[in-house]
PDB file of C-alpha atoms in Angstrom:
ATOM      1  CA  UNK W   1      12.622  16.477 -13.133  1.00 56.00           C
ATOM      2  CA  UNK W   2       9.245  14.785 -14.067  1.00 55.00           C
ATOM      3  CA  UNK W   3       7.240  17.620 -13.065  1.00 53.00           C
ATOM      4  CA  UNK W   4       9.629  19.793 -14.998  1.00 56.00           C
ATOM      5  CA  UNK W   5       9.734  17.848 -18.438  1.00 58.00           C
ATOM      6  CA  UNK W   6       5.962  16.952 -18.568  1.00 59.00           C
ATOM      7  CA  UNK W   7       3.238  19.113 -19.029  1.00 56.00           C
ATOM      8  CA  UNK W   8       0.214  16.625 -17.851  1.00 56.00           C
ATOM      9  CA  UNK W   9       1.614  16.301 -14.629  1.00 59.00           C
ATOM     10  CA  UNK W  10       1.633  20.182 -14.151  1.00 62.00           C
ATOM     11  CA  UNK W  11      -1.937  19.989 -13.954  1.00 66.00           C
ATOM     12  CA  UNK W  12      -3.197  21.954 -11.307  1.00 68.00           C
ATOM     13  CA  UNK W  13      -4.667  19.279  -9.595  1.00 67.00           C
ATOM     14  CA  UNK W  14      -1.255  17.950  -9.162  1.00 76.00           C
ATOM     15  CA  UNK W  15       0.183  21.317  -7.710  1.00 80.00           C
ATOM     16  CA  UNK W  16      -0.711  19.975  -3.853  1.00 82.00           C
ATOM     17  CA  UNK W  17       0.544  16.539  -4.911  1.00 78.00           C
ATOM     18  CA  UNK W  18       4.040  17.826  -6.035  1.00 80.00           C
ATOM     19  CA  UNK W  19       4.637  20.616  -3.235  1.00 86.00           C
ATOM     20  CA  UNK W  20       4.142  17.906  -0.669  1.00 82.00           C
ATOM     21  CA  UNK W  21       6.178  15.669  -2.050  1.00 79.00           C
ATOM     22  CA  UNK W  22       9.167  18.315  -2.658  1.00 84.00           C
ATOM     23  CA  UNK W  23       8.514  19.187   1.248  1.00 86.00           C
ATOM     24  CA  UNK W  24       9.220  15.869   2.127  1.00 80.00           C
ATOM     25  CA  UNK W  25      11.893  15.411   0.675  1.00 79.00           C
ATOM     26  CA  UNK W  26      13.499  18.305   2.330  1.00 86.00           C
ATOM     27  CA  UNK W  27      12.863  17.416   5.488  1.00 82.00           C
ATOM     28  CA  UNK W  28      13.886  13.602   4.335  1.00 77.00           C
ATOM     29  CA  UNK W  29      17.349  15.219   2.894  1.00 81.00           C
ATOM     30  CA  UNK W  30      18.016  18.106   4.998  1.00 85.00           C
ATOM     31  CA  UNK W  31      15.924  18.136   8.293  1.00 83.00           C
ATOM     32  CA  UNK W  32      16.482  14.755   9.464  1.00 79.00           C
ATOM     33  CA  UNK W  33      20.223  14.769   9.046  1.00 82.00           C
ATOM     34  CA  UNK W  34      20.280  18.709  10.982  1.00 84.00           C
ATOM     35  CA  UNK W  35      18.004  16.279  13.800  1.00 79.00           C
ATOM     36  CA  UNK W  36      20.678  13.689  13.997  1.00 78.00           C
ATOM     37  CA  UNK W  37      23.510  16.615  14.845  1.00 82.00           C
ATOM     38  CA  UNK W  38      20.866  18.087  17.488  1.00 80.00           C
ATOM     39  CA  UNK W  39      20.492  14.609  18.528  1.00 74.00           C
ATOM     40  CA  UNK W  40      24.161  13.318  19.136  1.00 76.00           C
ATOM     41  CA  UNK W  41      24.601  17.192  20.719  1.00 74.00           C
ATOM     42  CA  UNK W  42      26.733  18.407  17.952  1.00 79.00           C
ATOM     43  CA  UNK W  43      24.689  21.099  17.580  1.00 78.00           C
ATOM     44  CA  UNK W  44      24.151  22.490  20.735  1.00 74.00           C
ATOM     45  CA  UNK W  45      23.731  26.113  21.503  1.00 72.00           C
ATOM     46  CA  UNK W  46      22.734  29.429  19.722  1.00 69.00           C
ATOM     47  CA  UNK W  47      22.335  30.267  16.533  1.00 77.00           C
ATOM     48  CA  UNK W  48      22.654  27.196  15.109  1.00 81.00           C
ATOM     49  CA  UNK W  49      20.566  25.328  17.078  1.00 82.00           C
ATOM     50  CA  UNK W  50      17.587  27.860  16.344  1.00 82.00           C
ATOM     51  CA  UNK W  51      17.979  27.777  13.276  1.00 84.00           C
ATOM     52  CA  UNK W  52      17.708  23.759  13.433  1.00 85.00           C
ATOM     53  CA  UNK W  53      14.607  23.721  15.352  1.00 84.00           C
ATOM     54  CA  UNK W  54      13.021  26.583  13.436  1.00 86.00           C
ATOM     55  CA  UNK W  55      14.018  24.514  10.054  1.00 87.00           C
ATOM     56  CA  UNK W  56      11.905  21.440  11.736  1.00 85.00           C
ATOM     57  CA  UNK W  57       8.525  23.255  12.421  1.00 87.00           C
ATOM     58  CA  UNK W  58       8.568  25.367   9.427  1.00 91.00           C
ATOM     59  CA  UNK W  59       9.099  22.467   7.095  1.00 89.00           C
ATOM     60  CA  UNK W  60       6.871  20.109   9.327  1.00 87.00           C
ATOM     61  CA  UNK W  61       4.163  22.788   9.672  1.00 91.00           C
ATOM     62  CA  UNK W  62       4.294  23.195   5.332  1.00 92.00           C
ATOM     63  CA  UNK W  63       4.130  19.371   5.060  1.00 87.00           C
ATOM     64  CA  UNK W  64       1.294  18.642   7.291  1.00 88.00           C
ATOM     65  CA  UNK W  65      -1.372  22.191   6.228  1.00 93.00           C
ATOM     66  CA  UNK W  66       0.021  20.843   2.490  1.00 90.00           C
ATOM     67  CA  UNK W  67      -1.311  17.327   2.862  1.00 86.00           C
ATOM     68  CA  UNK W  68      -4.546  19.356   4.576  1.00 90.00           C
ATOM     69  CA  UNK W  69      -5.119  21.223   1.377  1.00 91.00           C
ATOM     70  CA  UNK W  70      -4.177  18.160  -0.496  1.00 86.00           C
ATOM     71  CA  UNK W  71      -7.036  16.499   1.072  1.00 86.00           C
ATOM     72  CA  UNK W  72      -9.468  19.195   0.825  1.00 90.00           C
ATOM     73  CA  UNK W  73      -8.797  19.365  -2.712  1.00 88.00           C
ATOM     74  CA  UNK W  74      -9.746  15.834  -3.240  1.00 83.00           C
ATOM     75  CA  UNK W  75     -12.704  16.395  -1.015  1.00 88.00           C
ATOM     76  CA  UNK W  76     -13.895  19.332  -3.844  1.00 89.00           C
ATOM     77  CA  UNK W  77     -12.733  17.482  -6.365  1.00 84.00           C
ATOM     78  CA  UNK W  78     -14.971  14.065  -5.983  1.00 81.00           C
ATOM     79  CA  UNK W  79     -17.970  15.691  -3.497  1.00 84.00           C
ATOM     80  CA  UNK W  80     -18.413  19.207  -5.603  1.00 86.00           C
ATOM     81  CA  UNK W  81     -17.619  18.057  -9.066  1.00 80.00           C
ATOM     82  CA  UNK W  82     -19.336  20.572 -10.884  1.00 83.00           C
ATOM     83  CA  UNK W  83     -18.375  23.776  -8.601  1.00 87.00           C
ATOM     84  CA  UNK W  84     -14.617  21.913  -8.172  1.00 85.00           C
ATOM     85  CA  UNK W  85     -13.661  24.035 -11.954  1.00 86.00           C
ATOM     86  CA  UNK W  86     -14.007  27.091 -10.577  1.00 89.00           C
ATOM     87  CA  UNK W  87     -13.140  26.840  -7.298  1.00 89.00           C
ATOM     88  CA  UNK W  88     -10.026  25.287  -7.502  1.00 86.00           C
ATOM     89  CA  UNK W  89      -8.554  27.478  -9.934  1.00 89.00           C
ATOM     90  CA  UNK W  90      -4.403  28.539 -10.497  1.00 86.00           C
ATOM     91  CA  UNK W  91      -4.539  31.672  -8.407  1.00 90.00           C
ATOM     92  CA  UNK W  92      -6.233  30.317  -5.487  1.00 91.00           C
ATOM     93  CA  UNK W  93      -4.034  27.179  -5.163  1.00 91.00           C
ATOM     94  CA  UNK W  94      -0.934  29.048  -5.816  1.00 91.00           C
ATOM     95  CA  UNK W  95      -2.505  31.647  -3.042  1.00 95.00           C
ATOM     96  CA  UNK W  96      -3.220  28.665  -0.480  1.00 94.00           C
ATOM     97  CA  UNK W  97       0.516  27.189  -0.886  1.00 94.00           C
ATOM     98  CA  UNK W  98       1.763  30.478  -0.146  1.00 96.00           C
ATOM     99  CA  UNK W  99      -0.189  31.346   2.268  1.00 96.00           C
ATOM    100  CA  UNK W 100       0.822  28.130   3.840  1.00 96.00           C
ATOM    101  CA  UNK W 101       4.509  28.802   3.695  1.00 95.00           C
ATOM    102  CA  UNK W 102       4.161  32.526   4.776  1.00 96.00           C
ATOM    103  CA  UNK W 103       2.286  31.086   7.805  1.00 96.00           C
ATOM    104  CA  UNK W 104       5.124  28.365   8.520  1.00 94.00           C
ATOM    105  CA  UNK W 105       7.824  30.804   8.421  1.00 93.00           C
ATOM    106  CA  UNK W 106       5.551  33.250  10.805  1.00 93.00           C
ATOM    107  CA  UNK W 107       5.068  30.655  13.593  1.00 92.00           C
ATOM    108  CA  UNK W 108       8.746  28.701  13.020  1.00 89.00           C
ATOM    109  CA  UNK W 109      10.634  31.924  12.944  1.00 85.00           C
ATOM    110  CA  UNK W 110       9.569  35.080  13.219  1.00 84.00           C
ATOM    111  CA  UNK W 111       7.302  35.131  16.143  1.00 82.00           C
ATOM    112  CA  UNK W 112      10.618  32.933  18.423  1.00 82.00           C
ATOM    113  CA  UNK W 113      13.336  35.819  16.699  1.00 78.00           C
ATOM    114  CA  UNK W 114      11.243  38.771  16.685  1.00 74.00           C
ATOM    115  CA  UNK W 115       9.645  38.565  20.510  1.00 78.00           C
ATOM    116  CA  UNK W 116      10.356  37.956  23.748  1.00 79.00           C
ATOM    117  CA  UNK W 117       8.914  34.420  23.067  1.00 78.00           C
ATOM    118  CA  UNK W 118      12.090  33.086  22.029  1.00 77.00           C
ATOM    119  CA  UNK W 119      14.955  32.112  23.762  1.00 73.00           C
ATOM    120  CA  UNK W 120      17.946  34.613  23.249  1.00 70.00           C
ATOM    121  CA  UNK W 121      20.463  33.663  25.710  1.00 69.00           C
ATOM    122  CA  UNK W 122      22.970  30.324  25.365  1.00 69.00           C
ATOM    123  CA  UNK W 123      21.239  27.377  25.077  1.00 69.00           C
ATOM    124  CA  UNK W 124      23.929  25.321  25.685  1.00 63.00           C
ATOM    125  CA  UNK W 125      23.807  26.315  29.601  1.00 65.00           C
ATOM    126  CA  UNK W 126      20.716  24.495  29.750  1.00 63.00           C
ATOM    127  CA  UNK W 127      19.835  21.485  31.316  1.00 60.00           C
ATOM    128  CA  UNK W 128      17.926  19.809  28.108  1.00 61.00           C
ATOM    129  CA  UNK W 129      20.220  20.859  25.718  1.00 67.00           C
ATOM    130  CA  UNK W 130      19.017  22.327  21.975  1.00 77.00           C
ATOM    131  CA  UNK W 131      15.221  21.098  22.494  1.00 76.00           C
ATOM    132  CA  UNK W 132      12.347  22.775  21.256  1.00 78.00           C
ATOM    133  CA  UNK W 133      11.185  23.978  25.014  1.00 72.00           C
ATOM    134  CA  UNK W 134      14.506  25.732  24.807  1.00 74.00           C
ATOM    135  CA  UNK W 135      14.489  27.646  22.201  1.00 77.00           C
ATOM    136  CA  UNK W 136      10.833  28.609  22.890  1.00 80.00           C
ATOM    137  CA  UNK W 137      10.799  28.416  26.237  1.00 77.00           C
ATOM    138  CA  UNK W 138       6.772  29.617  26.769  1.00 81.00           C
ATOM    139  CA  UNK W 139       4.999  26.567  27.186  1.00 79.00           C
ATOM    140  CA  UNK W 140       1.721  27.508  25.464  1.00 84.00           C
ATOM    141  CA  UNK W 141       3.773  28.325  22.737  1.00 86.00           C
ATOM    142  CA  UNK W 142       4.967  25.339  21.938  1.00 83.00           C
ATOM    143  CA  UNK W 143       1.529  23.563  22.343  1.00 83.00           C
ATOM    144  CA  UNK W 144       0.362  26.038  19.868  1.00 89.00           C
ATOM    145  CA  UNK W 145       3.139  24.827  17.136  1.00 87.00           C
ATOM    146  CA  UNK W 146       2.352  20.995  18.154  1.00 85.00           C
ATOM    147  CA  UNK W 147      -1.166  21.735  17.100  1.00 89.00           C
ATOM    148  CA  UNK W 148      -0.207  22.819  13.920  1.00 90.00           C
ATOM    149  CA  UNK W 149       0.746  18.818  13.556  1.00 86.00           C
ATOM    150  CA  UNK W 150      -1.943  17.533  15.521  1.00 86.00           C
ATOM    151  CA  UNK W 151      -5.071  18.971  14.876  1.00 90.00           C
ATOM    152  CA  UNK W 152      -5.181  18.894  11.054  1.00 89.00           C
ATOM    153  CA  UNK W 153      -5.350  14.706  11.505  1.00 85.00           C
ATOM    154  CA  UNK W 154      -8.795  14.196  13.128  1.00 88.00           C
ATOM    155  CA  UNK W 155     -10.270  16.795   9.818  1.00 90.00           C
ATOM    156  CA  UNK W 156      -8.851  14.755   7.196  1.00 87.00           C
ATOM    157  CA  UNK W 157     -10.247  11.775   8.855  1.00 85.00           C
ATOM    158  CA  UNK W 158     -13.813  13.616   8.867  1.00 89.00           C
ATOM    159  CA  UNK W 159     -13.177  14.924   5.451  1.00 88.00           C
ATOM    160  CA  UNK W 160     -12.441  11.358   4.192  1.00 82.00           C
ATOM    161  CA  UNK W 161     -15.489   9.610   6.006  1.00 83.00           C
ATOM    162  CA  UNK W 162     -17.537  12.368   3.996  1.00 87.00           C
ATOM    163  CA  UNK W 163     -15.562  10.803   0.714  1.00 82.00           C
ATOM    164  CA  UNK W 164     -16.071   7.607   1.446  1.00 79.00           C
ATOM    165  CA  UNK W 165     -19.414   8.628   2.184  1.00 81.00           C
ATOM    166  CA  UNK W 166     -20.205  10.371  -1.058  1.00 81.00           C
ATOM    167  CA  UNK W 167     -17.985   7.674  -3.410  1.00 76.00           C
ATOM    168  CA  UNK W 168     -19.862   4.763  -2.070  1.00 75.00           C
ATOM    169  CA  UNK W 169     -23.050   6.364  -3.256  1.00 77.00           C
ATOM    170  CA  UNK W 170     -21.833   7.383  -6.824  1.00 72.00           C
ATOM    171  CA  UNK W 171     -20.393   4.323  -7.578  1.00 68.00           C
ATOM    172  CA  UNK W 172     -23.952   2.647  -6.455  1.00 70.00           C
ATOM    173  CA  UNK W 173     -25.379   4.914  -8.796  1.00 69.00           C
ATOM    174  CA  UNK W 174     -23.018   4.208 -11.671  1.00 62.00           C
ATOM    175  CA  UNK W 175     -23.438   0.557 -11.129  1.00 61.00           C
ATOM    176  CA  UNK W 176     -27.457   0.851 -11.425  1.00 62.00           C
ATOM    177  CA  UNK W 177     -26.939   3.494 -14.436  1.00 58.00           C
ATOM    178  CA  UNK W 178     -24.487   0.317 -16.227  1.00 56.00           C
ATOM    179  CA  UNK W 179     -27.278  -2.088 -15.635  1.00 54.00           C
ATOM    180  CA  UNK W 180     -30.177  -0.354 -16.702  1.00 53.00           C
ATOM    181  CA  UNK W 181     -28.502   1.612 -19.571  1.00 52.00           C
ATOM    182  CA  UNK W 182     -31.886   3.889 -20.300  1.00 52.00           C
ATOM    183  CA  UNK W 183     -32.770   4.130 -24.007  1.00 50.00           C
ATOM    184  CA  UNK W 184     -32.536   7.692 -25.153  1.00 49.00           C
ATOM    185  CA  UNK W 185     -35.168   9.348 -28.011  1.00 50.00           C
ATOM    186  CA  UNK W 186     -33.815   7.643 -31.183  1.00 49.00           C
ATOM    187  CA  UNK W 187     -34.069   4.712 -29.437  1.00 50.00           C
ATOM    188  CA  UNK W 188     -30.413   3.703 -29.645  1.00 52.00           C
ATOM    189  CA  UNK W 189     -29.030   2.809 -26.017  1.00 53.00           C
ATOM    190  CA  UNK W 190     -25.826   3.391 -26.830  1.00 55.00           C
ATOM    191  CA  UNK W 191     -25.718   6.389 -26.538  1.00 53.00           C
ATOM    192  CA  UNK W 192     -27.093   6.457 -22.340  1.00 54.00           C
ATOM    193  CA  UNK W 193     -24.464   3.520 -22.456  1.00 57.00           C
ATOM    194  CA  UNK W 194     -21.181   5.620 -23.634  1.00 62.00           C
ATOM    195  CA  UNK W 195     -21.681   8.334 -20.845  1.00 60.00           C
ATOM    196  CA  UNK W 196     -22.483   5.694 -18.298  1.00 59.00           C
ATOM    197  CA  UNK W 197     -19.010   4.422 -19.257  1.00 64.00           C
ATOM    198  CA  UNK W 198     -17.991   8.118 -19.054  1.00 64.00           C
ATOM    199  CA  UNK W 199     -19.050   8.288 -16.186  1.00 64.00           C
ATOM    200  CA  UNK W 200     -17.873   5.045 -14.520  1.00 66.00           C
ATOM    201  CA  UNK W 201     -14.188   5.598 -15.910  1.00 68.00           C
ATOM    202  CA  UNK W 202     -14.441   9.347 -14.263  1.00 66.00           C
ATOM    203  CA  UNK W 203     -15.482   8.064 -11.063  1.00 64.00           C
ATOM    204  CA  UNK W 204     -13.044   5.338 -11.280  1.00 68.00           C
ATOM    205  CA  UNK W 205      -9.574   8.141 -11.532  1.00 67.00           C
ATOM    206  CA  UNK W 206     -11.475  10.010  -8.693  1.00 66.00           C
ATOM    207  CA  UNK W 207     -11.597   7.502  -6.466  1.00 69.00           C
ATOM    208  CA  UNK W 208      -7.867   5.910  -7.332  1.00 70.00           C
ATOM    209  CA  UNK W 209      -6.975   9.361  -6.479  1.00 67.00           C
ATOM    210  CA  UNK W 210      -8.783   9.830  -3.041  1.00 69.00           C
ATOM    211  CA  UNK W 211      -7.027   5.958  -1.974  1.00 74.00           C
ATOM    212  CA  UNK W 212      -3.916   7.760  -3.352  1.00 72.00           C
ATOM    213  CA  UNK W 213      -4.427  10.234  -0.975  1.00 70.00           C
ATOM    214  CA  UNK W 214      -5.718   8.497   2.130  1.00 75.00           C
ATOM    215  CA  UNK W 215      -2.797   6.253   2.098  1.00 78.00           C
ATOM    216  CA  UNK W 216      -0.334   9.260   2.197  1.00 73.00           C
ATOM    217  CA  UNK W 217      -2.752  10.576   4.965  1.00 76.00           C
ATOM    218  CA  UNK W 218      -2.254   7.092   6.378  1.00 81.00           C
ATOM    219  CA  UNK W 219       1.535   7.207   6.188  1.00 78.00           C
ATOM    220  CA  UNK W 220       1.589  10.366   7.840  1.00 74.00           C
ATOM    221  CA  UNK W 221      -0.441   9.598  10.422  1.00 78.00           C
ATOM    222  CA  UNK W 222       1.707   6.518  11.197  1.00 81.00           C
ATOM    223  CA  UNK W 223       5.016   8.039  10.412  1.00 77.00           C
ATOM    224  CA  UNK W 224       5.024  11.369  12.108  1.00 76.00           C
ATOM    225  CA  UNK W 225       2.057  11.327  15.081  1.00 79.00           C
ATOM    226  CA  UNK W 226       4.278   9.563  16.905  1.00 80.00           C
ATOM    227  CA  UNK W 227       7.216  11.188  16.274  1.00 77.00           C
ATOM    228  CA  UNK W 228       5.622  14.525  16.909  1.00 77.00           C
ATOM    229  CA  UNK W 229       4.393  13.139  20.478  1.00 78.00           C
ATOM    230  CA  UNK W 230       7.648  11.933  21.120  1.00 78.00           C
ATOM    231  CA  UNK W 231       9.723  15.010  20.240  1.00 73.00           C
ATOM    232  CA  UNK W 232       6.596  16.897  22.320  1.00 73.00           C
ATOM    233  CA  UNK W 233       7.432  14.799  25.614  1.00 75.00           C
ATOM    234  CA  UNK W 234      10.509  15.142  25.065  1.00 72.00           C
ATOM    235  CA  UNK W 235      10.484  18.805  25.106  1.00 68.00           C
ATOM    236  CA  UNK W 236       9.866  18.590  28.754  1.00 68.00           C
ATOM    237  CA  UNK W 237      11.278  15.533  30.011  1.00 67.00           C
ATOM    238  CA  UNK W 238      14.742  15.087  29.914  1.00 61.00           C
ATOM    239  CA  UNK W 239      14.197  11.315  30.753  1.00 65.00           C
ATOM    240  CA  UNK W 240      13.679   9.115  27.346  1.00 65.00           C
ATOM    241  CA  UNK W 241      13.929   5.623  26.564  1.00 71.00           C
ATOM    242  CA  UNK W 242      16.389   4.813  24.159  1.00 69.00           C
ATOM    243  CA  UNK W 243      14.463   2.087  22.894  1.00 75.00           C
ATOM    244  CA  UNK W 244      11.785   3.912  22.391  1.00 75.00           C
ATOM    245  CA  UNK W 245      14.071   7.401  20.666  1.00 73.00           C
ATOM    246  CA  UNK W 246      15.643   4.414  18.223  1.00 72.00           C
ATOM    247  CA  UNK W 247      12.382   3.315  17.165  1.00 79.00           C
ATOM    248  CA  UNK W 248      10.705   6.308  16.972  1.00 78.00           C
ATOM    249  CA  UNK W 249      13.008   7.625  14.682  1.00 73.00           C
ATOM    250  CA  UNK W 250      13.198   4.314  12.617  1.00 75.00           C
ATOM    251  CA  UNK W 251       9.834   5.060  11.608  1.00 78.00           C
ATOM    252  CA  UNK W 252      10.001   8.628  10.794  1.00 74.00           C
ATOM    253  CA  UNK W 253      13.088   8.228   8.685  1.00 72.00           C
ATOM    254  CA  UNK W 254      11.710   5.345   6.465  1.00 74.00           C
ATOM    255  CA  UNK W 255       9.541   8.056   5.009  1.00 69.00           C
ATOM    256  CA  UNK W 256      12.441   8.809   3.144  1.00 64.00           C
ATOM    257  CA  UNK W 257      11.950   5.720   1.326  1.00 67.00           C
ATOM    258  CA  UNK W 258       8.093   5.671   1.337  1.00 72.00           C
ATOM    259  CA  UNK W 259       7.566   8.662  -0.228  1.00 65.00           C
ATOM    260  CA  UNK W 260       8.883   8.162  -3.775  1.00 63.00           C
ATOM    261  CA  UNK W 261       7.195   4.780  -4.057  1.00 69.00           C
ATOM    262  CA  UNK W 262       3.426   6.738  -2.973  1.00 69.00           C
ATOM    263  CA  UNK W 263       4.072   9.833  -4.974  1.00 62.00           C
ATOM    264  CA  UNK W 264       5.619   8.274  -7.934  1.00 59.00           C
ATOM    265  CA  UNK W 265       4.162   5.078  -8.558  1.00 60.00           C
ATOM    266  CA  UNK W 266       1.228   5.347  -6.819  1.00 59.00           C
ATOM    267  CA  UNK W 267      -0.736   7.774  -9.596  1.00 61.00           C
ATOM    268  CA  UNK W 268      -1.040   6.743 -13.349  1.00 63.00           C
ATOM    269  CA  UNK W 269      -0.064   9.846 -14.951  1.00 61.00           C
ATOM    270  CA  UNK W 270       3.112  10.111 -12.930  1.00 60.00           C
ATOM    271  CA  UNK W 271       4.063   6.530 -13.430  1.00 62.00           C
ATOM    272  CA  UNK W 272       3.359   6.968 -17.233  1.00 63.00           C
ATOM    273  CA  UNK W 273       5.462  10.644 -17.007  1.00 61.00           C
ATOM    274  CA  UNK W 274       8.271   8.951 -15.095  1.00 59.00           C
ATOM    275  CA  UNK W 275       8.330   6.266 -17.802  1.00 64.00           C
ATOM    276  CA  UNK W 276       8.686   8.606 -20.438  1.00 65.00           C
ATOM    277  CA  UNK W 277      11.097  10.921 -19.142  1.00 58.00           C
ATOM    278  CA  UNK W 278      13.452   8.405 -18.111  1.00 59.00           C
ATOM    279  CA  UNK W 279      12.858   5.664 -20.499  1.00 61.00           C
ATOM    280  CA  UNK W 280      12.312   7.089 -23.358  1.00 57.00           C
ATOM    281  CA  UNK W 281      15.953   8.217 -24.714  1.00 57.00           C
ATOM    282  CA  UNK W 282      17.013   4.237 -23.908  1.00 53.00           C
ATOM    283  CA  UNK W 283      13.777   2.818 -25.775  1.00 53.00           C
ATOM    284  CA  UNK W 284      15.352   5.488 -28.285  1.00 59.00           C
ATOM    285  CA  UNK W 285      18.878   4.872 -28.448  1.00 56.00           C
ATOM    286  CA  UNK W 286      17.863   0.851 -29.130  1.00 53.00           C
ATOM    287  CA  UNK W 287      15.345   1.644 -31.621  1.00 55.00           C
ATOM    288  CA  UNK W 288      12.763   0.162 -29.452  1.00 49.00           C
ATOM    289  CA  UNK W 289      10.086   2.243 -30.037  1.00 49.00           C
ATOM    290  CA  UNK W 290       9.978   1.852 -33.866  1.00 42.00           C
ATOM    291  CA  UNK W 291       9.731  -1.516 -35.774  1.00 41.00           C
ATOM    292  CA  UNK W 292      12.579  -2.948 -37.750  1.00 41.00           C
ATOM    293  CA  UNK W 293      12.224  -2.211 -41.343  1.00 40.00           C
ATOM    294  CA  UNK W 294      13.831  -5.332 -43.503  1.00 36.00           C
ATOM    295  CA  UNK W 295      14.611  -4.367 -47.012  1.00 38.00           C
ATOM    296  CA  UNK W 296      14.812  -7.277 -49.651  1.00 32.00           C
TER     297      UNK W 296
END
């Protein structure tokens, strides 16, 4: 609704930001719910279990290449700030989020419907039940969509050592730039002095914005490595502790509430948006915003 009402947070630096965030959610509100029936064996045979597993890895494939591109982005962003303009322009981040929902929706769907990958016959005569082994039965297969979740968390952690790398050196720079404050020809070092501040406050958002970003890195790493390993042993082993399935899930679900707090709180603009939008009409309705005007 924020995103809808207020025009500074459709930025297009924010266009990552908010299609993650509307990903998660969905799998918050409608993937982790469809688990819980695959879980307790409600759902357990053709087509509705293929259609739950398939709505797990294309929504888990979209969140984790989103918060990829979300990190790249940051990476151009605070380590290419001049080039950062015209490279990350409308058209190629609305090309990049599509591309990355075209290429969920390949491996989740149409690769297990349309082949002979895929698992056509009742799943509900076999022994693990509505798994993801099951309804892609090919083993390599399956490795190749766990992949998708694994291998895009040792980049961003290179990508971000590169940002810490590069942000630790700026702000050195800034810091000897505030202290020496050059004069400039007239003589007046105010001037050198204003677009040191310029600079400082610039460097300042950037850098709120990449700890934005590493801690929903952080919380995904935490929330849904182990969940994905978990889900990926369980895919061939129909032994599993239930200590270890109650936790496990614990953790993944309490994204649900970690997500509004990073995404909506966590950024200035979207606290200040959120504020506004929802606010705003009571600050209205009790005159609030205005002083009172006394006539005597």
């Amino acid at each position: 609704m924020t995103y809808l009402c207020r025009h500074e947070v459709r930025a297009t630096g924010n266009w990552f930001t908010m299609t993650t965030f509307v990903v998660g959610e969905i799998i918050s509100c409608v993937t982790y719910p469809i688990q819980m029936l695959v879980d307790i064996f409600i759902i357990d045979n053709n087509p509705a279990c293929f259609i739950a597993m398939s709505m797990d890895i294309l929504f888990g494939i979209c969140f984790t290449l989103n918060v990829l591109a979300l990190t790249v982005e940051r990476y151009i962003s605070i380590c290419k700030p001049l080039r950062a303009p015209t490279m990350l322009t409308q058209r190629r981040i609305g090309t990049v989020i599509l591309a990355i929902f075209i290429y969920a929706v390949f491996v989740a769907m149409f690769i297990p419907l349309a082949t002979p990958i895929g698992f056509k016959g009742d799943i509900s005569e076999v022994a693990n039940g509505c798994r993801v082994s099951s309804v892609i039965p090919n083993r390599q297969y399956v490795s190749f969509v766990f992949a998708n979740f694994l291998l895009p968390i040792p980049v961003m952690i290179i990508i971000y050592c590169r940002i810490y790398h590069v942000v630790r050196r700026h702000i050195r720079a800034v810091a000897d730039l505030t202290v020496i404050q050059p004069q400039c020809e007239s003589g007046d070092p105010s001037v050198a002095g204003a677009a040191a501040e310029k600079n400082r406050r610039m460097w300042k958002r950037e850098v709120k914005s990449a700890v934005l970003l590493f801690v929903i890195v952080i919380s995904f790493t935490i929330c849904w490595l182990p969940f994905v390993v978990f889900i990926l042993i369980r895919s061939f082993n129909s032994v599993v502790s239930p200590l270890a399935y109650g936790f496990i899930h614990a953790v993944v679900f309490s994204t649900v509430a970690i997500n509004p707090i990073v995404y909506g709180f966590g950024n200035k603009t979207y606290r200040q948006a959120i504020s506004s939008v929802f606010c705003g009409p009571l600050m209205k309705m009790f005159n609030l915003d205005s002083p009172v005007n006394v006539n005597i």
